[in-house]
Amino acid sequence: MKYSKLDAKDYAREHMRGIWAAALNPFNKDLSLNEAGLRANIRHWIDDLDIKGLFIAGKQGEFFSMSLDERKRNFEVAVDECAGKAGVIISVSDQNFDTVLKLALHAQNCGADYIVVHAPVLSFVYDRGEVLYQYYKALCDRLDIGIAMWSHPDSGYIMTPEECARIAELPNIVAIKYSVPREMYAQLTRMVGDKIHVSTASEDEWLDNIEELGWQLYLCSSPPYHYQTKNDKRMDEYTRLAFAGKFDEARRVRDSLNPVREAVSKSRPADKPQAFGKYWQELLGQVGGHVRPPMLELTDAEKAAIRTAFEGCGLRT
């Protein structure tokens, strides 16, 4: 560990900054994890795109289709390849508490910087706030590593700002990935922004959140490596400009990416996010690969439409 439990918040405020991307996992034709492909992608993301940190084994990475041993190996490969050149936050999310704890201990022991834990699905619960607090407290009591909350409608509900703020007081809660409407994450930022990082995956709101909410962390999704190439790092550029207070210039750079955003939005088939993301990676020269059930593969017609959109979006490869 690079910090103690009681220093976790301060460490994260200093080191958990900039653009962090959620990694897709490349699977081979036989659906085994393509470790060499993942390592190649990580090298590109760090060395060529200057991405500051990686979110490993999340929903983008199809953790729900992986065995516990595969998830642990996924952690190890990412930590080894990042090798201190980029931060690593690992999703240890699961509905079973013992599984979350075992994965969290493995992440802590193999050298991850932080973990993220999705809010659990709750059934027949009246006082949800107390259940959530005790859930995260039980993890904090057993772990030293910094923990990020993760609230998303996939849980069947979204945590309220008040529920999040109470949990944020726990010593090694360092961040939240808050997939909610902007007014909710803005409220939470005003409540706890001096204690933990508040972030969301919406790239098109990132610049406004730097300027208006003082955010320092983008946590995280695939745009950092879908919207950028070694020769075209406009997301990195507008982020640096915004951090320097040059917001007018940053907006011009951000807005120049609108054709890319539109190409992605218009060509991405409904219900095939991972397959789309992997194919877009392949068009960029990264390692994409297959998806695992229950996720669906692209049809040839869908690939053709995506390729046409990609070729006209203006990314400089």
GROMACS .gro file of C-alpha atoms in nm:
model
  317
    1MET     CA    1   0.000   0.000   0.000
    2LYS     CA    2   0.120   0.350  -0.088
    3TYR     CA    3  -0.079   0.506   0.196
    4SER     CA    4  -0.246   0.415   0.522
    5LYS     CA    5  -0.621   0.385   0.564
    6LEU     CA    6  -0.636   0.715   0.750
    7ASP     CA    7  -0.436   0.886   0.474
    8ALA     CA    8  -0.647   0.744   0.189
    9LYS     CA    9  -0.856   1.057   0.132
   10ASP     CA   10  -0.555   1.288   0.121
   11TYR     CA   11  -0.362   1.051  -0.105
   12ALA     CA   12  -0.651   1.025  -0.350
   13ARG     CA   13  -0.705   1.401  -0.357
   14GLU     CA   14  -0.342   1.440  -0.464
   15HIS     CA   15  -0.294   1.140  -0.694
   16MET     CA   16  -0.636   1.044  -0.830
   17ARG     CA   17  -0.660   1.319  -1.089
   18GLY     CA   18  -0.704   1.374  -1.460
   19ILE     CA   19  -0.855   1.136  -1.713
   20TRP     CA   20  -0.916   0.776  -1.605
   21ALA     CA   21  -1.058   0.532  -1.861
   22ALA     CA   22  -1.272   0.219  -1.819
   23ALA     CA   23  -1.100  -0.071  -1.994
   24LEU     CA   24  -1.280  -0.309  -2.227
   25ASN     CA   25  -1.142  -0.661  -2.198
   26PRO     CA   26  -1.036  -0.821  -2.529
   27PHE     CA   27  -1.152  -1.182  -2.556
   28ASN     CA   28  -1.010  -1.432  -2.805
   29LYS     CA   29  -1.224  -1.632  -3.047
   30ASP     CA   30  -1.251  -1.907  -2.785
   31LEU     CA   31  -1.358  -1.633  -2.538
   32SER     CA   32  -1.048  -1.661  -2.321
   33LEU     CA   33  -0.897  -1.336  -2.199
   34ASN     CA   34  -0.646  -1.200  -2.448
   35GLU     CA   35  -0.378  -1.097  -2.199
   36ALA     CA   36  -0.130  -0.987  -2.466
   37GLY     CA   37  -0.399  -0.775  -2.628
   38LEU     CA   38  -0.493  -0.613  -2.298
   39ARG     CA   39  -0.129  -0.535  -2.229
   40ALA     CA   40  -0.088  -0.379  -2.574
   41ASN     CA   41  -0.394  -0.162  -2.520
   42ILE     CA   42  -0.272  -0.049  -2.179
   43ARG     CA   43   0.067   0.047  -2.321
   44HIS     CA   44  -0.103   0.254  -2.592
   45TRP     CA   45  -0.338   0.421  -2.346
   46ILE     CA   46  -0.057   0.519  -2.113
   47ASP     CA   47   0.235   0.585  -2.349
   48ASP     CA   48   0.052   0.735  -2.648
   49LEU     CA   49  -0.265   0.885  -2.500
   50ASP     CA   50  -0.128   0.988  -2.158
   51ILE     CA   51  -0.430   0.847  -1.975
   52LYS     CA   52  -0.367   0.891  -1.603
   53GLY     CA   53  -0.551   0.589  -1.468
   54LEU     CA   54  -0.748   0.280  -1.565
   55PHE     CA   55  -1.073   0.136  -1.433
   56ILE     CA   56  -1.029  -0.242  -1.457
   57ALA     CA   57  -1.283  -0.527  -1.457
   58GLY     CA   58  -1.592  -0.309  -1.459
   59LYS     CA   59  -1.907  -0.341  -1.666
   60GLN     CA   60  -1.717  -0.227  -1.976
   61GLY     CA   61  -1.478  -0.516  -1.902
   62GLU     CA   62  -1.767  -0.767  -1.874
   63PHE     CA   63  -1.672  -0.871  -1.521
   64PHE     CA   64  -2.018  -1.030  -1.487
   65SER     CA   65  -1.917  -1.298  -1.739
   66MET     CA   66  -1.586  -1.382  -1.574
   67SER     CA   67  -1.497  -1.637  -1.306
   68LEU     CA   68  -1.336  -1.519  -0.984
   69ASP     CA   69  -0.999  -1.657  -1.094
   70GLU     CA   70  -1.029  -1.472  -1.425
   71ARG     CA   71  -1.116  -1.148  -1.248
   72LYS     CA   72  -0.816  -1.186  -1.019
   73ARG     CA   73  -0.590  -1.250  -1.316
   74ASN     CA   74  -0.738  -0.944  -1.487
   75PHE     CA   75  -0.635  -0.739  -1.181
   76GLU     CA   76  -0.283  -0.877  -1.185
   77VAL     CA   77  -0.223  -0.814  -1.555
   78ALA     CA   78  -0.342  -0.455  -1.532
   79VAL     CA   79  -0.139  -0.373  -1.222
   80ASP     CA   80   0.171  -0.533  -1.372
   81GLU     CA   81   0.139  -0.350  -1.703
   82CYS     CA   82   0.062  -0.012  -1.549
   83ALA     CA   83   0.368  -0.058  -1.326
   84GLY     CA   84   0.331   0.275  -1.152
   85LYS     CA   85   0.300   0.471  -1.477
   86ALA     CA   86  -0.078   0.505  -1.437
   87GLY     CA   87  -0.319   0.457  -1.151
   88VAL     CA   88  -0.534   0.145  -1.124
   89ILE     CA   89  -0.883   0.129  -0.977
   90ILE     CA   90  -1.042  -0.215  -0.980
   91SER     CA   91  -1.408  -0.307  -0.967
   92VAL     CA   92  -1.464  -0.578  -0.709
   93SER     CA   93  -1.841  -0.543  -0.740
   94ASP     CA   94  -2.063  -0.844  -0.681
   95GLN     CA   95  -2.395  -0.912  -0.515
   96ASN     CA   96  -2.228  -1.154  -0.272
   97PHE     CA   97  -2.050  -0.970   0.008
   98ASP     CA   98  -1.788  -1.241   0.067
   99THR     CA   99  -1.698  -1.231  -0.303
  100VAL     CA  100  -1.656  -0.853  -0.289
  101LEU     CA  101  -1.432  -0.887   0.016
  102LYS     CA  102  -1.217  -1.164  -0.135
  103LEU     CA  103  -1.169  -0.970  -0.458
  104ALA     CA  104  -1.097  -0.651  -0.265
  105LEU     CA  105  -0.826  -0.822  -0.060
  106HIS     CA  106  -0.672  -0.959  -0.379
  107ALA     CA  107  -0.676  -0.614  -0.538
  108GLN     CA  108  -0.519  -0.466  -0.227
  109ASN     CA  109  -0.252  -0.734  -0.210
  110CYS     CA  110  -0.158  -0.727  -0.579
  111GLY     CA  111  -0.087  -0.355  -0.576
  112ALA     CA  112  -0.399  -0.179  -0.703
  113ASP     CA  113  -0.431   0.185  -0.601
  114TYR     CA  114  -0.804   0.180  -0.527
  115ILE     CA  115  -1.114  -0.035  -0.562
  116VAL     CA  116  -1.468   0.051  -0.668
  117VAL     CA  117  -1.775  -0.118  -0.523
  118HIS     CA  118  -2.114  -0.094  -0.694
  119ALA     CA  119  -2.418  -0.031  -0.476
  120PRO     CA  120  -2.585  -0.371  -0.427
  121VAL     CA  121  -2.929  -0.470  -0.547
  122LEU     CA  122  -3.159  -0.439  -0.244
  123SER     CA  123  -3.487  -0.625  -0.206
  124PHE     CA  124  -3.765  -0.563   0.050
  125VAL     CA  125  -3.566  -0.280   0.211
  126TYR     CA  126  -3.734   0.012   0.388
  127ASP     CA  127  -3.443   0.209   0.538
  128ARG     CA  128  -3.210   0.186   0.238
  129GLY     CA  129  -2.972   0.452   0.367
  130GLU     CA  130  -2.884   0.254   0.678
  131VAL     CA  131  -2.835  -0.067   0.480
  132LEU     CA  132  -2.600   0.107   0.236
  133TYR     CA  133  -2.403   0.275   0.513
  134GLN     CA  134  -2.350  -0.051   0.698
  135TYR     CA  135  -2.255  -0.226   0.372
  136TYR     CA  136  -1.978   0.019   0.289
  137LYS     CA  137  -1.874   0.047   0.655
  138ALA     CA  138  -1.825  -0.329   0.676
  139LEU     CA  139  -1.587  -0.309   0.379
  140CYS     CA  140  -1.403  -0.009   0.518
  141ASP     CA  141  -1.360  -0.185   0.853
  142ARG     CA  142  -1.193  -0.485   0.683
  143LEU     CA  143  -0.983  -0.308   0.419
  144ASP     CA  144  -0.706  -0.050   0.406
  145ILE     CA  145  -0.733   0.035   0.036
  146GLY     CA  146  -0.921   0.344  -0.082
  147ILE     CA  147  -1.277   0.266  -0.190
  148ALA     CA  148  -1.491   0.442  -0.449
  149MET     CA  149  -1.867   0.410  -0.430
  150TRP     CA  150  -2.053   0.346  -0.755
  151SER     CA  151  -2.420   0.430  -0.792
  152HIS     CA  152  -2.600   0.351  -1.117
  153PRO     CA  153  -2.964   0.271  -1.204
  154ASP     CA  154  -2.855  -0.089  -1.270
  155SER     CA  155  -2.895  -0.144  -0.894
  156GLY     CA  156  -3.265  -0.075  -0.930
  157TYR     CA  157  -3.228   0.263  -0.754
  158ILE     CA  158  -2.978   0.546  -0.728
  159MET     CA  159  -2.822   0.650  -0.400
  160THR     CA  160  -2.932   0.993  -0.281
  161PRO     CA  161  -2.673   1.266  -0.223
  162GLU     CA  162  -2.751   1.245   0.149
  163GLU     CA  163  -2.685   0.869   0.154
  164CYS     CA  164  -2.357   0.920  -0.033
  165ALA     CA  165  -2.250   1.205   0.193
  166ARG     CA  166  -2.290   0.993   0.505
  167ILE     CA  167  -2.082   0.711   0.356
  168ALA     CA  168  -1.819   0.964   0.240
  169GLU     CA  169  -1.731   1.027   0.606
  170LEU     CA  170  -1.585   0.675   0.637
  171PRO     CA  171  -1.205   0.695   0.648
  172ASN     CA  172  -1.108   0.515   0.329
  173ILE     CA  173  -1.395   0.624   0.104
  174VAL     CA  174  -1.213   0.835  -0.155
  175ALA     CA  175  -1.447   0.883  -0.452
  176ILE     CA  176  -1.778   0.805  -0.614
  177LYS     CA  177  -1.867   0.723  -0.972
  178TYR     CA  178  -2.212   0.878  -0.967
  179SER     CA  179  -2.419   0.789  -1.273
  180VAL     CA  180  -2.708   1.025  -1.205
  181PRO     CA  181  -2.859   1.348  -1.343
  182ARG     CA  182  -2.630   1.650  -1.319
  183GLU     CA  183  -2.830   1.828  -1.049
  184MET     CA  184  -2.774   1.530  -0.817
  185TYR     CA  185  -2.399   1.503  -0.865
  186ALA     CA  186  -2.366   1.882  -0.842
  187GLN     CA  187  -2.548   1.871  -0.508
  188LEU     CA  188  -2.322   1.593  -0.380
  189THR     CA  189  -2.013   1.785  -0.495
  190ARG     CA  190  -2.124   2.085  -0.288
  191MET     CA  191  -2.178   1.854   0.010
  192VAL     CA  192  -1.856   1.647   0.003
  193GLY     CA  193  -1.633   1.779  -0.276
  194ASP     CA  194  -1.369   1.877  -0.021
  195LYS     CA  195  -1.355   1.520   0.112
  196ILE     CA  196  -1.385   1.285  -0.187
  197HIS     CA  197  -1.378   1.301  -0.565
  198VAL     CA  198  -1.722   1.310  -0.724
  199SER     CA  199  -1.727   1.204  -1.088
  200THR     CA  200  -1.947   1.067  -1.363
  201ALA     CA  201  -1.883   0.893  -1.695
  202SER     CA  202  -2.036   1.163  -1.918
  203GLU     CA  203  -1.753   1.301  -2.134
  204ASP     CA  204  -1.968   1.578  -2.282
  205GLU     CA  205  -2.017   1.721  -1.930
  206TRP     CA  206  -1.652   1.687  -1.821
  207LEU     CA  207  -1.534   2.035  -1.918
  208ASP     CA  208  -1.836   2.206  -1.759
  209ASN     CA  209  -1.775   2.007  -1.441
  210ILE     CA  210  -1.414   2.122  -1.425
  211GLU     CA  211  -1.518   2.484  -1.470
  212GLU     CA  212  -1.835   2.496  -1.264
  213LEU     CA  213  -1.781   2.228  -0.997
  214GLY     CA  214  -1.402   2.228  -0.966
  215TRP     CA  215  -1.371   1.861  -1.062
  216GLN     CA  216  -1.022   1.715  -1.099
  217LEU     CA  217  -1.111   1.355  -1.190
  218TYR     CA  218  -1.283   1.198  -1.490
  219LEU     CA  219  -1.394   0.851  -1.374
  220CYS     CA  220  -1.457   0.704  -1.632
  221SER     CA  221  -1.564   0.532  -1.952
  222SER     CA  222  -1.426   0.460  -2.300
  223PRO     CA  223  -1.405   0.806  -2.469
  224PRO     CA  224  -1.044   0.862  -2.357
  225TYR     CA  225  -0.932   0.586  -2.596
  226HIS     CA  226  -1.225   0.597  -2.840
  227TYR     CA  227  -1.204   0.971  -2.914
  228GLN     CA  228  -0.824   0.992  -2.925
  229THR     CA  229  -0.525   0.862  -3.119
  230LYS     CA  230  -0.152   0.906  -3.080
  231ASN     CA  231  -0.176   1.195  -3.328
  232ASP     CA  232  -0.507   1.340  -3.208
  233LYS     CA  233  -0.538   1.387  -2.831
  234ARG     CA  234  -0.806   1.651  -2.815
  235MET     CA  235  -0.969   1.522  -2.497
  236ASP     CA  236  -0.634   1.539  -2.322
  237GLU     CA  237  -0.575   1.884  -2.475
  238TYR     CA  238  -0.901   2.042  -2.364
  239THR     CA  239  -0.861   1.889  -2.018
  240ARG     CA  240  -0.516   2.045  -1.978
  241LEU     CA  241  -0.647   2.381  -2.098
  242ALA     CA  242  -0.937   2.365  -1.854
  243PHE     CA  243  -0.711   2.274  -1.564
  244ALA     CA  244  -0.504   2.581  -1.657
  245GLY     CA  245  -0.815   2.800  -1.647
  246LYS     CA  246  -0.821   2.860  -2.025
  247PHE     CA  247  -1.187   2.772  -2.062
  248ASP     CA  248  -1.268   2.953  -2.387
  249GLU     CA  249  -0.983   2.778  -2.564
  250ALA     CA  250  -1.076   2.448  -2.399
  251ARG     CA  251  -1.434   2.478  -2.525
  252ARG     CA  252  -1.316   2.531  -2.882
  253VAL     CA  253  -1.111   2.212  -2.864
  254ARG     CA  254  -1.390   2.019  -2.693
  255ASP     CA  255  -1.647   2.128  -2.949
  256SER     CA  256  -1.420   2.023  -3.235
  257LEU     CA  257  -1.483   1.664  -3.121
  258ASN     CA  258  -1.858   1.690  -3.188
  259PRO     CA  259  -1.831   1.499  -3.521
  260VAL     CA  260  -1.664   1.212  -3.335
  261ARG     CA  261  -1.931   1.210  -3.065
  262GLU     CA  262  -2.204   1.214  -3.328
  263ALA     CA  263  -2.044   0.932  -3.524
  264VAL     CA  264  -2.028   0.716  -3.212
  265SER     CA  265  -2.383   0.800  -3.106
  266LYS     CA  266  -2.540   0.740  -3.446
  267SER     CA  267  -2.358   0.419  -3.533
  268ARG     CA  268  -2.366   0.239  -3.196
  269PRO     CA  269  -2.636  -0.030  -3.207
  270ALA     CA  270  -2.875  -0.047  -2.915
  271ASP     CA  271  -2.784  -0.312  -2.657
  272LYS     CA  272  -2.438  -0.384  -2.798
  273PRO     CA  273  -2.211  -0.138  -2.612
  274GLN     CA  274  -1.913  -0.367  -2.557
  275ALA     CA  275  -1.920  -0.513  -2.908
  276PHE     CA  276  -1.940  -0.162  -3.054
  277GLY     CA  277  -1.656  -0.041  -2.834
  278LYS     CA  278  -1.430  -0.327  -2.929
  279TYR     CA  279  -1.492  -0.285  -3.300
  280TRP     CA  280  -1.426   0.091  -3.275
  281GLN     CA  281  -1.100   0.003  -3.099
  282GLU     CA  282  -1.005  -0.223  -3.389
  283LEU     CA  283  -1.070   0.059  -3.635
  284LEU     CA  284  -0.831   0.269  -3.425
  285GLY     CA  285  -0.563  -0.002  -3.439
  286GLN     CA  286  -0.620  -0.126  -3.084
  287VAL     CA  287  -0.706  -0.481  -2.981
  288GLY     CA  288  -1.082  -0.535  -2.972
  289GLY     CA  289  -1.192  -0.895  -2.991
  290HIS     CA  290  -1.511  -1.076  -2.901
  291VAL     CA  291  -1.774  -1.034  -2.632
  292ARG     CA  292  -1.900  -1.303  -2.399
  293PRO     CA  293  -2.262  -1.406  -2.346
  294PRO     CA  294  -2.499  -1.256  -2.255
  295MET     CA  295  -2.361  -0.966  -2.461
  296LEU     CA  296  -2.430  -0.971  -2.835
  297GLU     CA  297  -2.186  -0.954  -3.127
  298LEU     CA  298  -2.222  -0.706  -3.414
  299THR     CA  299  -2.368  -0.810  -3.747
  300ASP     CA  300  -2.176  -0.747  -4.070
  301ALA     CA  301  -2.423  -0.470  -4.158
  302GLU     CA  302  -2.366  -0.302  -3.822
  303LYS     CA  303  -1.990  -0.319  -3.870
  304ALA     CA  304  -2.020  -0.161  -4.212
  305ALA     CA  305  -2.226   0.128  -4.073
  306ILE     CA  306  -1.979   0.181  -3.789
  307ARG     CA  307  -1.685   0.176  -4.029
  308THR     CA  308  -1.849   0.438  -4.250
  309ALA     CA  309  -1.916   0.661  -3.948
  310PHE     CA  310  -1.562   0.617  -3.824
  311GLU     CA  311  -1.407   0.707  -4.157
  312GLY     CA  312  -1.604   1.031  -4.172
  313CYS     CA  313  -1.566   1.149  -3.811
  314GLY     CA  314  -1.241   1.340  -3.856
  315LEU     CA  315  -1.019   1.160  -3.606
  316ARG     CA  316  -0.656   1.191  -3.714
  317THR     CA  317  -0.504   0.845  -3.701
   0.00000   0.00000   0.00000
